[in-house]
């Protein structure tokens, strides 16, 4: 099997950068889901009249996908995967409920 | 370190289910990003008048996050991570451009 960039980096002088990048991505995995907060503020508080522009299909799929990654993270015992996707799942479900509340059934 | 559920499964009669679940999650990682397609259809074609309800901050952060995971996937040599997030990055950037096109600068 071909050596990955990560394996090459580990052997080189750049090895300590890889460790930092991995730590940073753990932070990204947990903090990233909160990117949905401005979208939730628009949907619930400031731009509810535009709720029909939100795709109920897309947000329902996001909720399902984050549930699958949450379960996968638990199975493989990776905290950034299950914590990050657990947070995503809650926020995505809030989007689904908000769309149904303000726009009803839509695609 | 505590044994993960995956390690326990591997040793049990359920081991073959774990392999199937992992294969399924590779499919999910690559197919999942296409969940954004209905949202893009609403933004560009059917509900452009509601573009202001989309959060430019959220979608810009999604684009940035998918770029980071794309780079991380390349570094660790995991195809489902870089392929899935490469697709996400393109679709998220299309959302960012669509919001700016139909709603201009917004939060």
PDB file of C-alpha atoms in Angstrom:
ATOM      1  CA  UNK A   1       0.000   0.000   0.000  1.00  0.00           C
ATOM      2  CA  UNK A   2       1.292   3.490  -0.846  1.00  0.00           C
ATOM      3  CA  UNK A   3       2.603   5.536   2.051  1.00  0.00           C
ATOM      4  CA  UNK A   4       0.182   8.279   3.068  1.00  0.00           C
ATOM      5  CA  UNK A   5       1.244  11.902   3.390  1.00  0.00           C
ATOM      6  CA  UNK A   6       0.704  11.524   7.148  1.00  0.00           C
ATOM      7  CA  UNK A   7       3.210   8.649   7.310  1.00  0.00           C
ATOM      8  CA  UNK A   8       5.773  10.620   5.296  1.00  0.00           C
ATOM      9  CA  UNK A   9       5.241  13.626   7.577  1.00  0.00           C
ATOM     10  CA  UNK A  10       5.737  11.534  10.721  1.00  0.00           C
ATOM     11  CA  UNK A  11       9.178  10.473   9.569  1.00  0.00           C
ATOM     12  CA  UNK A  12      10.203  13.989   8.521  1.00  0.00           C
ATOM     13  CA  UNK A  13      11.036  17.175  10.409  1.00  0.00           C
ATOM     14  CA  UNK A  14       7.412  18.188   9.847  1.00  0.00           C
ATOM     15  CA  UNK A  15       6.137  15.449  12.186  1.00  0.00           C
ATOM     16  CA  UNK A  16       5.266  17.864  14.986  1.00  0.00           C
ATOM     17  CA  UNK A  17       3.047  19.828  12.562  1.00  0.00           C
ATOM     18  CA  UNK A  18       1.005  16.709  11.899  1.00  0.00           C
ATOM     19  CA  UNK A  19       0.334  16.253  15.633  1.00  0.00           C
ATOM     20  CA  UNK A  20      -0.754  19.903  15.858  1.00  0.00           C
ATOM     21  CA  UNK A  21      -2.992  19.538  12.795  1.00  0.00           C
ATOM     22  CA  UNK A  22      -4.654  16.441  14.292  1.00  0.00           C
ATOM     23  CA  UNK A  23      -5.314  18.270  17.585  1.00  0.00           C
ATOM     24  CA  UNK A  24      -6.693  21.213  15.625  1.00  0.00           C
ATOM     25  CA  UNK A  25      -9.055  18.908  13.672  1.00  0.00           C
ATOM     26  CA  UNK A  26     -10.377  17.456  16.957  1.00  0.00           C
ATOM     27  CA  UNK A  27     -11.262  21.038  17.932  1.00  0.00           C
ATOM     28  CA  UNK A  28     -12.803  21.598  14.455  1.00  0.00           C
ATOM     29  CA  UNK A  29     -14.884  18.419  14.789  1.00  0.00           C
ATOM     30  CA  UNK A  30     -16.452  19.630  18.035  1.00  0.00           C
ATOM     31  CA  UNK A  31     -16.651  23.411  17.348  1.00  0.00           C
ATOM     32  CA  UNK A  32     -17.628  23.123  13.650  1.00  0.00           C
ATOM     33  CA  UNK A  33     -21.257  22.046  14.190  1.00  0.00           C
ATOM     34  CA  UNK A  34     -21.947  25.407  15.892  1.00  0.00           C
ATOM     35  CA  UNK A  35     -21.614  27.009  12.422  1.00  0.00           C
ATOM     36  CA  UNK A  36     -25.361  26.260  12.174  1.00  0.00           C
ATOM     37  CA  UNK A  37     -26.223  28.757  14.966  1.00  0.00           C
ATOM     38  CA  UNK A  38     -26.539  31.843  12.652  1.00  0.00           C
ATOM     39  CA  UNK A  39     -28.818  29.800  10.367  1.00  0.00           C
ATOM     40  CA  UNK A  40     -30.996  28.848  13.365  1.00  0.00           C
ATOM     41  CA  UNK A  41     -31.182  32.511  14.459  1.00  0.00           C
ATOM     42  CA  UNK A  42     -32.381  33.495  10.966  1.00  0.00           C
ATOM     43  CA  UNK A  43     -34.941  30.679  10.836  1.00  0.00           C
ATOM     44  CA  UNK A  44     -36.419  31.189  14.327  1.00  0.00           C
ATOM     45  CA  UNK A  45     -35.939  34.877  15.083  1.00  0.00           C
ATOM     46  CA  UNK A  46     -34.987  37.305  12.324  1.00  0.00           C
ATOM     47  CA  UNK A  47     -36.047  35.813   8.966  1.00  0.00           C
ATOM     48  CA  UNK A  48     -38.849  33.346   9.771  1.00  0.00           C
ATOM     49  CA  UNK A  49     -40.835  34.721   6.819  1.00  0.00           C
ATOM     50  CA  UNK A  50     -38.197  33.166   4.535  1.00  0.00           C
ATOM     51  CA  UNK A  51     -38.452  29.692   6.113  1.00  0.00           C
ATOM     52  CA  UNK A  52     -39.981  28.308   2.920  1.00  0.00           C
ATOM     53  CA  UNK A  53     -36.622  28.824   1.229  1.00  0.00           C
ATOM     54  CA  UNK A  54     -35.106  26.203   3.548  1.00  0.00           C
ATOM     55  CA  UNK A  55     -35.098  22.670   2.183  1.00  0.00           C
ATOM     56  CA  UNK A  56     -36.864  20.256   4.529  1.00  0.00           C
ATOM     57  CA  UNK A  57     -35.353  17.357   2.536  1.00  0.00           C
ATOM     58  CA  UNK A  58     -31.776  18.657   2.902  1.00  0.00           C
ATOM     59  CA  UNK A  59     -32.047  19.367   6.637  1.00  0.00           C
ATOM     60  CA  UNK A  60     -33.812  16.053   7.336  1.00  0.00           C
ATOM     61  CA  UNK A  61     -31.014  14.243   5.499  1.00  0.00           C
ATOM     62  CA  UNK A  62     -28.394  16.226   7.462  1.00  0.00           C
ATOM     63  CA  UNK A  63     -30.121  15.140  10.698  1.00  0.00           C
ATOM     64  CA  UNK A  64     -30.133  11.499   9.559  1.00  0.00           C
ATOM     65  CA  UNK A  65     -26.492  11.679   8.421  1.00  0.00           C
ATOM     66  CA  UNK A  66     -25.346  13.191  11.729  1.00  0.00           C
ATOM     67  CA  UNK A  67     -27.248  10.424  13.574  1.00  0.00           C
ATOM     68  CA  UNK A  68     -25.382   7.794  11.517  1.00  0.00           C
ATOM     69  CA  UNK A  69     -21.987   9.437  12.211  1.00  0.00           C
ATOM     70  CA  UNK A  70     -22.930   9.774  15.897  1.00  0.00           C
ATOM     71  CA  UNK A  71     -23.590   5.997  16.094  1.00  0.00           C
ATOM     72  CA  UNK A  72     -20.437   5.251  14.076  1.00  0.00           C
ATOM     73  CA  UNK A  73     -18.391   7.468  16.437  1.00  0.00           C
ATOM     74  CA  UNK A  74     -19.751   5.583  19.447  1.00  0.00           C
ATOM     75  CA  UNK A  75     -18.969   2.203  17.832  1.00  0.00           C
ATOM     76  CA  UNK A  76     -15.360   3.116  16.972  1.00  0.00           C
ATOM     77  CA  UNK A  77     -14.962   5.035  20.266  1.00  0.00           C
ATOM     78  CA  UNK A  78     -13.863   8.365  18.718  1.00  0.00           C
ATOM     79  CA  UNK A  79     -15.004  11.273  20.900  1.00  0.00           C
ATOM     80  CA  UNK A  80     -14.618  14.052  18.272  1.00  0.00           C
ATOM     81  CA  UNK A  81     -16.830  12.034  15.884  1.00  0.00           C
ATOM     82  CA  UNK A  82     -19.662  11.253  18.294  1.00  0.00           C
ATOM     83  CA  UNK A  83     -19.533  14.538  20.227  1.00  0.00           C
ATOM     84  CA  UNK A  84     -19.352  16.708  17.088  1.00  0.00           C
ATOM     85  CA  UNK A  85     -22.081  14.753  15.311  1.00  0.00           C
ATOM     86  CA  UNK A  86     -24.210  14.575  18.460  1.00  0.00           C
ATOM     87  CA  UNK A  87     -24.181  18.390  18.549  1.00  0.00           C
ATOM     88  CA  UNK A  88     -24.890  18.525  14.777  1.00  0.00           C
ATOM     89  CA  UNK A  89     -27.806  16.140  15.174  1.00  0.00           C
ATOM     90  CA  UNK A  90     -29.484  18.376  17.787  1.00  0.00           C
ATOM     91  CA  UNK A  91     -28.950  21.554  15.704  1.00  0.00           C
ATOM     92  CA  UNK A  92     -30.096  19.856  12.462  1.00  0.00           C
ATOM     93  CA  UNK A  93     -33.252  18.584  14.182  1.00  0.00           C
ATOM     94  CA  UNK A  94     -33.908  22.148  15.399  1.00  0.00           C
ATOM     95  CA  UNK A  95     -33.679  23.262  11.737  1.00  0.00           C
ATOM     96  CA  UNK A  96     -36.151  20.521  10.706  1.00  0.00           C
ATOM     97  CA  UNK A  97     -38.619  21.535  13.443  1.00  0.00           C
ATOM     98  CA  UNK A  98     -38.184  25.252  12.630  1.00  0.00           C
ATOM     99  CA  UNK A  99     -38.900  24.701   8.934  1.00  0.00           C
ATOM    100  CA  UNK A 100     -42.042  22.682   9.724  1.00  0.00           C
ATOM    101  CA  UNK A 101     -43.145  25.298  12.263  1.00  0.00           C
ATOM    102  CA  UNK A 102     -42.657  28.332   9.994  1.00  0.00           C
ATOM    103  CA  UNK A 103     -43.184  26.875   6.515  1.00  0.00           C
ATOM    104  CA  UNK A 104     -45.081  23.598   7.078  1.00  0.00           C
ATOM    105  CA  UNK A 105     -44.440  20.739   4.675  1.00  0.00           C
ATOM    106  CA  UNK A 106     -42.147  21.760   1.850  1.00  0.00           C
ATOM    107  CA  UNK A 107     -39.442  19.996  -0.164  1.00  0.00           C
TER     108      UNK A 107
ATOM    109  CA  UNK B   1      -7.374   2.261  27.533  1.00  0.00           C
ATOM    110  CA  UNK B   2     -10.935   0.942  27.594  1.00  0.00           C
ATOM    111  CA  UNK B   3     -11.885  -1.417  24.789  1.00  0.00           C
ATOM    112  CA  UNK B   4     -14.052   0.286  22.187  1.00  0.00           C
ATOM    113  CA  UNK B   5     -17.376  -1.142  21.089  1.00  0.00           C
ATOM    114  CA  UNK B   6     -15.737  -1.829  17.687  1.00  0.00           C
ATOM    115  CA  UNK B   7     -13.031  -3.979  19.338  1.00  0.00           C
ATOM    116  CA  UNK B   8     -15.622  -5.895  21.344  1.00  0.00           C
ATOM    117  CA  UNK B   9     -17.680  -6.430  18.169  1.00  0.00           C
ATOM    118  CA  UNK B  10     -14.667  -7.720  16.227  1.00  0.00           C
ATOM    119  CA  UNK B  11     -14.137 -10.489  18.770  1.00  0.00           C
ATOM    120  CA  UNK B  12     -17.816 -11.438  18.904  1.00  0.00           C
ATOM    121  CA  UNK B  13     -20.193 -13.123  16.473  1.00  0.00           C
ATOM    122  CA  UNK B  14     -21.246  -9.628  15.426  1.00  0.00           C
ATOM    123  CA  UNK B  15     -17.852  -8.923  13.797  1.00  0.00           C
ATOM    124  CA  UNK B  16     -19.184  -9.232  10.261  1.00  0.00           C
ATOM    125  CA  UNK B  17     -21.804  -6.565  11.026  1.00  0.00           C
ATOM    126  CA  UNK B  18     -19.028  -4.130  11.942  1.00  0.00           C
ATOM    127  CA  UNK B  19     -17.339  -4.652   8.550  1.00  0.00           C
ATOM    128  CA  UNK B  20     -20.681  -4.043   6.813  1.00  0.00           C
ATOM    129  CA  UNK B  21     -21.315  -0.918   8.904  1.00  0.00           C
ATOM    130  CA  UNK B  22     -17.851   0.449   8.013  1.00  0.00           C
ATOM    131  CA  UNK B  23     -18.479  -0.158   4.285  1.00  0.00           C
ATOM    132  CA  UNK B  24     -21.874   1.504   4.610  1.00  0.00           C
ATOM    133  CA  UNK B  25     -20.298   4.572   6.296  1.00  0.00           C
ATOM    134  CA  UNK B  26     -17.821   4.901   3.406  1.00  0.00           C
ATOM    135  CA  UNK B  27     -20.851   5.092   1.087  1.00  0.00           C
ATOM    136  CA  UNK B  28     -22.506   7.596   3.485  1.00  0.00           C
ATOM    137  CA  UNK B  29     -19.361   9.764   3.509  1.00  0.00           C
ATOM    138  CA  UNK B  30     -19.393  10.070  -0.286  1.00  0.00           C
ATOM    139  CA  UNK B  31     -23.179  10.120  -0.950  1.00  0.00           C
ATOM    140  CA  UNK B  32     -24.116  12.262   2.084  1.00  0.00           C
ATOM    141  CA  UNK B  33     -22.878  15.603   0.720  1.00  0.00           C
ATOM    142  CA  UNK B  34     -25.452  15.384  -2.097  1.00  0.00           C
ATOM    143  CA  UNK B  35     -28.125  16.025   0.578  1.00  0.00           C
ATOM    144  CA  UNK B  36     -27.438  19.706  -0.210  1.00  0.00           C
ATOM    145  CA  UNK B  37     -28.832  19.396  -3.767  1.00  0.00           C
ATOM    146  CA  UNK B  38     -32.513  20.135  -2.835  1.00  0.00           C
ATOM    147  CA  UNK B  39     -31.308  23.214  -0.911  1.00  0.00           C
ATOM    148  CA  UNK B  40     -29.375  24.395  -3.982  1.00  0.00           C
ATOM    149  CA  UNK B  41     -32.469  23.872  -6.188  1.00  0.00           C
ATOM    150  CA  UNK B  42     -34.546  26.035  -3.802  1.00  0.00           C
ATOM    151  CA  UNK B  43     -31.879  28.738  -3.642  1.00  0.00           C
ATOM    152  CA  UNK B  44     -31.179  28.979  -7.384  1.00  0.00           C
ATOM    153  CA  UNK B  45     -34.419  27.922  -9.095  1.00  0.00           C
ATOM    154  CA  UNK B  46     -37.638  27.680  -7.100  1.00  0.00           C
ATOM    155  CA  UNK B  47     -37.317  29.893  -3.992  1.00  0.00           C
ATOM    156  CA  UNK B  48     -34.680  32.524  -4.855  1.00  0.00           C
ATOM    157  CA  UNK B  49     -36.933  35.203  -3.331  1.00  0.00           C
ATOM    158  CA  UNK B  50     -36.266  33.601   0.068  1.00  0.00           C
ATOM    159  CA  UNK B  51     -32.457  33.678  -0.304  1.00  0.00           C
ATOM    160  CA  UNK B  52     -32.192  36.281   2.459  1.00  0.00           C
ATOM    161  CA  UNK B  53     -33.299  33.601   4.913  1.00  0.00           C
ATOM    162  CA  UNK B  54     -30.085  31.671   4.198  1.00  0.00           C
ATOM    163  CA  UNK B  55     -27.204  32.432   6.542  1.00  0.00           C
ATOM    164  CA  UNK B  56     -24.105  33.566   4.650  1.00  0.00           C
ATOM    165  CA  UNK B  57     -22.069  33.070   7.847  1.00  0.00           C
ATOM    166  CA  UNK B  58     -23.242  29.458   8.303  1.00  0.00           C
ATOM    167  CA  UNK B  59     -22.661  28.455   4.667  1.00  0.00           C
ATOM    168  CA  UNK B  60     -19.265  30.197   4.526  1.00  0.00           C
ATOM    169  CA  UNK B  61     -18.230  28.328   7.675  1.00  0.00           C
ATOM    170  CA  UNK B  62     -19.497  25.041   6.171  1.00  0.00           C
ATOM    171  CA  UNK B  63     -17.361  25.733   3.071  1.00  0.00           C
ATOM    172  CA  UNK B  64     -14.308  26.462   5.254  1.00  0.00           C
ATOM    173  CA  UNK B  65     -14.924  23.367   7.421  1.00  0.00           C
ATOM    174  CA  UNK B  66     -15.261  21.093   4.388  1.00  0.00           C
ATOM    175  CA  UNK B  67     -11.991  22.539   3.010  1.00  0.00           C
ATOM    176  CA  UNK B  68     -10.246  21.699   6.309  1.00  0.00           C
ATOM    177  CA  UNK B  69     -11.634  18.123   6.290  1.00  0.00           C
ATOM    178  CA  UNK B  70     -10.692  17.792   2.606  1.00  0.00           C
ATOM    179  CA  UNK B  71      -7.059  18.714   3.430  1.00  0.00           C
ATOM    180  CA  UNK B  72      -7.102  16.459   6.514  1.00  0.00           C
ATOM    181  CA  UNK B  73      -8.433  13.566   4.393  1.00  0.00           C
ATOM    182  CA  UNK B  74      -5.611  14.056   1.872  1.00  0.00           C
ATOM    183  CA  UNK B  75      -2.987  14.163   4.651  1.00  0.00           C
ATOM    184  CA  UNK B  76      -4.208  10.959   6.333  1.00  0.00           C
ATOM    185  CA  UNK B  77      -4.922   9.325   2.937  1.00  0.00           C
ATOM    186  CA  UNK B  78      -8.593   8.487   3.609  1.00  0.00           C
ATOM    187  CA  UNK B  79     -10.586   8.579   0.360  1.00  0.00           C
ATOM    188  CA  UNK B  80     -14.091   8.800   1.915  1.00  0.00           C
ATOM    189  CA  UNK B  81     -12.946  11.836   3.930  1.00  0.00           C
ATOM    190  CA  UNK B  82     -11.345  13.811   1.103  1.00  0.00           C
ATOM    191  CA  UNK B  83     -13.796  12.753  -1.619  1.00  0.00           C
ATOM    192  CA  UNK B  84     -16.902  13.385   0.520  1.00  0.00           C
ATOM    193  CA  UNK B  85     -15.605  16.711   1.803  1.00  0.00           C
ATOM    194  CA  UNK B  86     -14.339  17.739  -1.638  1.00  0.00           C
ATOM    195  CA  UNK B  87     -17.912  17.316  -2.934  1.00  0.00           C
ATOM    196  CA  UNK B  88     -19.281  19.175   0.120  1.00  0.00           C
ATOM    197  CA  UNK B  89     -16.845  22.018  -0.436  1.00  0.00           C
ATOM    198  CA  UNK B  90     -18.054  22.555  -4.037  1.00  0.00           C
ATOM    199  CA  UNK B  91     -21.749  22.417  -3.037  1.00  0.00           C
ATOM    200  CA  UNK B  92     -21.213  24.691   0.005  1.00  0.00           C
ATOM    201  CA  UNK B  93     -19.387  27.243  -2.169  1.00  0.00           C
ATOM    202  CA  UNK B  94     -22.331  27.133  -4.614  1.00  0.00           C
ATOM    203  CA  UNK B  95     -24.613  27.977  -1.643  1.00  0.00           C
ATOM    204  CA  UNK B  96     -22.326  30.899  -0.682  1.00  0.00           C
ATOM    205  CA  UNK B  97     -22.330  32.264  -4.260  1.00  0.00           C
ATOM    206  CA  UNK B  98     -26.104  31.753  -4.581  1.00  0.00           C
ATOM    207  CA  UNK B  99     -26.810  33.669  -1.358  1.00  0.00           C
ATOM    208  CA  UNK B 100     -24.588  36.575  -2.459  1.00  0.00           C
ATOM    209  CA  UNK B 101     -26.192  36.542  -5.918  1.00  0.00           C
ATOM    210  CA  UNK B 102     -29.818  36.515  -4.715  1.00  0.00           C
ATOM    211  CA  UNK B 103     -29.599  38.276  -1.340  1.00  0.00           C
ATOM    212  CA  UNK B 104     -26.290  40.198  -1.410  1.00  0.00           C
ATOM    213  CA  UNK B 105     -24.413  40.625   1.834  1.00  0.00           C
ATOM    214  CA  UNK B 106     -26.343  39.270   4.776  1.00  0.00           C
ATOM    215  CA  UNK B 107     -25.399  37.540   8.037  1.00  0.00           C
TER     216      UNK B 107
END
